Tab-separated table of C-alpha atoms in Angstrom:
chain	number	residue	atom	x	y	z
W	1	MET	CA	-30.981	-10.292	41.802
W	2	ARG	CA	-33.254	-11.671	44.464
W	3	THR	CA	-37.238	-12.039	43.189
W	4	LEU	CA	-38.504	-10.876	46.701
W	5	THR	CA	-36.742	-9.052	49.626
W	6	THR	CA	-40.092	-7.438	51.606
W	7	ILE	CA	-43.213	-8.517	52.639
W	8	ALA	CA	-46.217	-6.332	54.221
W	9	PHE	CA	-48.684	-7.870	56.524
W	10	ASP	CA	-51.703	-6.278	56.880
W	11	ALA	CA	-52.467	-6.359	60.832
W	12	ASP	CA	-56.260	-6.907	61.626
W	13	ASP	CA	-58.030	-10.208	61.375
W	14	THR	CA	-54.079	-11.215	58.984
W	15	LEU	CA	-51.589	-11.340	62.420
W	16	TRP	CA	-54.841	-11.005	65.221
W	17	HIS	CA	-58.661	-11.048	65.560
W	18	ASN	CA	-60.684	-7.827	64.974
W	19	GLU	CA	-63.943	-8.585	63.159
W	20	ARG	CA	-65.500	-10.441	65.675
W	21	PHE	CA	-65.107	-7.715	68.046
W	22	PHE	CA	-67.279	-5.229	65.629
W	23	GLN	CA	-69.732	-7.875	65.147
W	24	ASP	CA	-70.293	-8.683	69.129
W	25	SER	CA	-70.464	-4.964	69.320
W	26	GLN	CA	-72.636	-4.411	66.597
W	27	ARG	CA	-75.179	-7.665	68.330
W	28	ARG	CA	-75.619	-5.509	71.237
W	29	PHE	CA	-76.154	-2.080	69.216
W	30	ALA	CA	-79.610	-3.680	67.564
W	31	GLU	CA	-80.978	-4.989	71.088
W	32	LEU	CA	-80.081	-1.088	72.243
W	33	LEU	CA	-82.123	0.270	69.381
W	34	SER	CA	-84.711	-2.751	69.352
W	35	ALA	CA	-87.588	-0.419	70.319
W	36	PHE	CA	-86.942	1.392	66.960
W	37	ALA	CA	-86.040	-1.054	64.538
W	38	ASP	CA	-85.101	-4.812	63.827
W	39	GLU	CA	-81.895	-5.854	63.939
W	40	ALA	CA	-81.747	-6.410	59.761
W	41	MET	CA	-82.579	-2.350	59.488
W	42	VAL	CA	-80.485	-1.278	62.160
W	43	GLU	CA	-77.434	-3.371	60.399
W	44	ALA	CA	-78.580	-2.021	57.012
W	45	GLU	CA	-78.671	1.564	58.227
W	46	LEU	CA	-75.245	1.113	60.293
W	47	ILE	CA	-73.474	-0.023	56.887
W	48	SER	CA	-74.774	2.600	55.142
W	49	ALA	CA	-73.608	5.417	58.000
W	50	GLU	CA	-69.845	3.727	57.837
W	51	ARG	CA	-69.920	3.783	54.423
W	52	ARG	CA	-71.215	7.730	53.970
W	53	ASN	CA	-68.314	8.056	57.060
W	54	VAL	CA	-65.568	6.524	56.302
W	55	GLY	CA	-64.085	9.200	54.205
W	56	PHE	CA	-64.500	11.424	57.031
W	57	TYR	CA	-63.406	9.808	59.996
W	58	GLY	CA	-61.588	7.054	58.479
W	59	PHE	CA	-61.066	2.962	59.455
W	60	GLY	CA	-61.509	1.529	63.118
W	61	VAL	CA	-63.530	1.972	66.765
W	62	LYS	CA	-63.489	5.619	66.786
W	63	GLY	CA	-64.993	6.026	63.570
W	64	PHE	CA	-67.219	2.793	63.683
W	65	THR	CA	-68.580	4.532	67.338
W	66	LEU	CA	-69.413	7.722	65.272
W	67	SER	CA	-71.645	5.382	63.173
W	68	MET	CA	-73.485	3.561	65.676
W	69	LEU	CA	-74.185	7.636	66.962
W	70	GLU	CA	-75.606	8.301	64.308
W	71	THR	CA	-77.554	5.405	62.828
W	72	ALA	CA	-78.940	5.769	65.994
W	73	THR	CA	-79.972	9.199	66.139
W	74	THR	CA	-81.021	8.552	62.400
W	75	LEU	CA	-83.855	5.308	63.881
W	76	ALA	CA	-84.688	6.448	66.874
W	77	GLY	CA	-84.835	10.518	66.879
W	78	ASP	CA	-85.671	12.663	69.439
W	79	ASP	CA	-86.854	9.688	71.370
W	80	LEU	CA	-82.916	7.992	71.675
W	81	PRO	CA	-82.743	8.114	75.558
W	82	PRO	CA	-79.293	9.043	77.022
W	83	SER	CA	-78.809	5.844	78.578
W	84	VAL	CA	-78.543	4.594	75.252
W	85	ILE	CA	-76.022	6.868	74.153
W	86	ARG	CA	-74.104	6.133	76.781
W	87	GLU	CA	-73.920	2.351	76.432
W	88	ILE	CA	-72.932	3.258	72.741
W	89	LEU	CA	-70.113	5.705	73.718
W	90	ASP	CA	-68.750	2.536	76.902
W	91	LEU	CA	-69.040	-0.148	73.339
W	92	GLY	CA	-66.446	1.797	71.808
W	93	LYS	CA	-64.480	2.224	74.644
W	94	ALA	CA	-64.379	-1.235	75.736
W	95	MET	CA	-63.172	-2.388	71.779
W	96	LEU	CA	-60.193	0.272	72.157
W	97	GLU	CA	-59.810	-1.878	75.438
W	98	HIS	CA	-59.909	-5.450	74.859
W	99	PRO	CA	-57.158	-7.690	74.429
W	100	VAL	CA	-55.022	-8.557	71.481
W	101	GLU	CA	-56.014	-12.481	70.100
W	102	LEU	CA	-53.457	-13.401	68.394
W	103	LEU	CA	-54.434	-16.146	64.813
W	104	PRO	CA	-52.878	-18.960	64.640
W	105	GLY	CA	-49.341	-19.855	63.440
W	106	VAL	CA	-48.369	-15.745	63.663
W	107	VAL	CA	-45.529	-15.920	65.520
W	108	ASP	CA	-43.747	-19.239	63.563
W	109	ALA	CA	-44.772	-17.585	60.434
W	110	LEU	CA	-42.680	-14.697	60.915
W	111	ARG	CA	-39.928	-16.277	62.845
W	112	ARG	CA	-39.273	-18.476	59.758
W	113	LEU	CA	-39.435	-15.692	57.326
W	114	GLY	CA	-37.543	-13.041	59.313
W	115	ASP	CA	-34.214	-13.831	58.541
W	116	ASP	CA	-34.373	-13.921	54.737
W	117	TYR	CA	-36.867	-10.857	54.425
W	118	THR	CA	-37.581	-7.453	55.209
W	119	LEU	CA	-41.288	-7.498	56.684
W	120	LEU	CA	-43.304	-4.535	57.468
W	121	VAL	CA	-46.843	-4.118	58.274
W	122	VAL	CA	-49.144	-2.485	56.539
W	123	THR	CA	-52.025	-1.650	57.893
W	124	LYS	CA	-55.023	0.857	58.079
W	125	GLY	CA	-57.213	2.430	61.393
W	126	ASP	CA	-56.618	4.452	64.189
W	127	LEU	CA	-53.231	5.233	64.834
W	128	PHE	CA	-53.438	4.982	68.621
W	129	ASP	CA	-55.274	1.937	68.720
W	130	GLN	CA	-52.970	0.203	65.812
W	131	GLU	CA	-50.106	1.533	67.497
W	132	ARG	CA	-51.297	-0.222	71.395
W	133	LYS	CA	-52.145	-3.311	69.840
W	134	LEU	CA	-48.932	-4.089	67.973
W	135	VAL	CA	-47.125	-3.272	71.456
W	136	GLN	CA	-49.337	-6.052	73.023
W	137	SER	CA	-49.033	-8.423	70.623
W	138	GLY	CA	-45.863	-8.978	71.142
W	139	LEU	CA	-44.921	-8.685	67.253
W	140	ALA	CA	-43.524	-5.574	67.068
W	141	ASP	CA	-39.841	-6.585	66.982
W	142	HIS	CA	-40.423	-8.961	64.295
W	143	PHE	CA	-41.095	-5.909	61.597
W	144	ALA	CA	-38.599	-3.378	60.829
W	145	HIS	CA	-40.948	-0.654	59.468
W	146	VAL	CA	-44.715	-0.351	60.839
W	147	GLU	CA	-46.721	1.898	58.154
W	148	ILE	CA	-50.386	2.926	59.674
W	149	VAL	CA	-52.129	4.794	56.779
W	150	SER	CA	-55.826	6.109	56.205
W	151	ASP	CA	-56.148	4.144	53.259
W	152	LYS	CA	-54.754	1.228	50.659
W	153	THR	CA	-54.108	2.467	47.736
W	154	PRO	CA	-51.732	1.169	44.615
W	155	ASP	CA	-49.773	4.771	45.115
W	156	THR	CA	-49.511	3.771	48.836
W	157	TYR	CA	-47.508	0.467	48.650
W	158	ARG	CA	-45.411	1.736	45.853
W	159	ARG	CA	-44.254	4.283	48.350
W	160	VAL	CA	-43.968	1.703	50.808
W	161	PHE	CA	-42.357	-0.155	48.882
W	162	ASP	CA	-39.991	2.371	47.666
W	163	ARG	CA	-38.837	3.195	50.962
W	164	HIS	CA	-38.923	0.280	52.735
W	165	GLY	CA	-37.834	-1.959	50.324
W	166	HIS	CA	-36.463	-2.229	46.265
W	167	GLY	CA	-39.644	-1.472	44.637
W	168	PRO	CA	-42.849	-2.818	44.604
W	169	GLN	CA	-41.813	-6.138	42.284
W	170	ARG	CA	-39.938	-7.782	44.459
W	171	ALA	CA	-42.474	-7.051	47.576
W	172	MET	CA	-45.464	-8.954	48.706
W	173	MET	CA	-48.395	-8.273	50.529
W	174	VAL	CA	-49.983	-10.402	52.658
W	175	GLY	CA	-53.584	-10.095	54.433
W	176	ASN	CA	-57.177	-11.209	54.580
W	177	SER	CA	-58.837	-7.970	52.820
W	178	LEU	CA	-59.136	-8.322	48.867
W	179	LYS	CA	-60.362	-4.517	48.482
W	180	SER	CA	-57.730	-3.330	50.086
W	181	ASP	CA	-54.234	-5.850	50.822
W	182	VAL	CA	-54.522	-7.809	47.581
W	183	LEU	CA	-56.034	-5.523	44.234
W	184	PRO	CA	-54.447	-2.383	45.198
W	185	ALA	CA	-50.781	-4.298	45.900
W	186	LEU	CA	-51.655	-6.265	42.608
W	187	GLU	CA	-52.176	-2.897	40.582
W	188	ALA	CA	-49.137	-1.814	41.837
W	189	GLY	CA	-46.659	-4.452	40.581
W	190	SER	CA	-46.519	-6.388	44.078
W	191	TRP	CA	-47.208	-10.439	44.482
W	192	ALA	CA	-50.363	-10.663	46.860
W	193	VAL	CA	-51.864	-13.041	49.061
W	194	HIS	CA	-55.169	-13.677	50.342
W	195	VAL	CA	-55.665	-15.417	53.738
W	196	PRO	CA	-59.114	-15.813	54.667
W	197	HIS	CA	-60.471	-14.762	57.777
W	198	GLU	CA	-63.858	-16.181	58.475
W	199	LEU	CA	-65.245	-12.717	59.220
W	200	THR	CA	-64.817	-9.900	56.711
W	201	TRP	CA	-66.766	-6.668	57.311
W	202	ALA	CA	-68.784	-6.113	54.553
W	203	LEU	CA	-66.900	-2.560	52.908
W	204	GLU	CA	-63.608	-4.988	51.966
W	205	HIS	CA	-65.528	-7.035	49.760
W	206	ALA	CA	-64.017	-7.491	46.244
W	207	GLU	CA	-64.123	-9.574	43.313
W	208	GLU	CA	-61.140	-12.369	43.900
W	209	PRO	CA	-58.532	-11.706	40.721
W	210	ALA	CA	-57.975	-15.843	39.990
W	211	GLY	CA	-55.183	-16.096	37.373
W	212	HIS	CA	-53.297	-12.913	38.088
W	213	PRO	CA	-49.633	-14.288	37.529
W	214	ARG	CA	-48.563	-12.576	41.191
W	215	TYR	CA	-52.131	-13.809	42.834
W	216	ARG	CA	-52.113	-16.685	45.288
W	217	LYS	CA	-54.466	-17.876	48.227
W	218	ALA	CA	-53.239	-19.331	51.442
W	219	SER	CA	-55.472	-21.119	53.570
W	220	ALA	CA	-53.118	-19.405	57.147
W	221	LEU	CA	-49.936	-17.663	57.438
W	222	SER	CA	-48.183	-21.061	58.467
W	223	ALA	CA	-48.583	-21.968	55.423
W	224	LEU	CA	-47.191	-19.055	53.757
W	225	PRO	CA	-43.757	-19.621	54.159
W	226	SER	CA	-43.673	-22.888	51.660
W	227	LEU	CA	-46.232	-20.853	49.266
W	228	ILE	CA	-43.096	-18.264	48.885
W	229	SER	CA	-40.270	-21.141	48.446
W	230	GLU	CA	-42.805	-21.819	45.471
W	231	ILE	CA	-42.837	-18.670	43.947
W	232	ILE	CA	-38.965	-17.653	44.507
W	233	ASN	CA	-38.044	-21.426	42.993
W	234	ALA	CA	-40.556	-21.207	40.042
């Protein structure tokens, strides 16, 4: 019986760039509120709003935009100009229309792995936006199934790998977030590979599970095929 049959990939900042667009919008947002608070205060209030709101709005651009609006009203109160509200909404719309930019080595890695493994996408975020990005990426044909989930928990991975594979013990999750892609997948009994991205959202930070027998770290997706060969031949 094969050790590994199914490999799942996160999408944002694993297959394509994402956080850089959030940070660009956040810098512009701080400029819009510069009359009411300095950049550090705007950033701190926005992170607090996102942390409070993720359970209401979920992950993605729409929740981020609503958190920016909440932060703006908190910091500026009744003095918030309507023009700033319009610009915040325009920031959100621009992010939803931004072209997809693939990370290096993605296509080659998927091609090399696709003949031997069932490939999945397991990602959080807004349904419409994630579907749009997957279509625009040109990567859809590499994947047998796509799961856009409200959150990534051990039960999420168990359900996905039971439905589309041979259970979590014979599956692997690959992604840039220790909190969402690595730790819950390991708890579910899967392999997990962390592929760090230069930018990581504050709410996705977590401690690396160094020493876990099913945890690996890769410098880029281009290194994944060789890493998997080492695992299955060990």
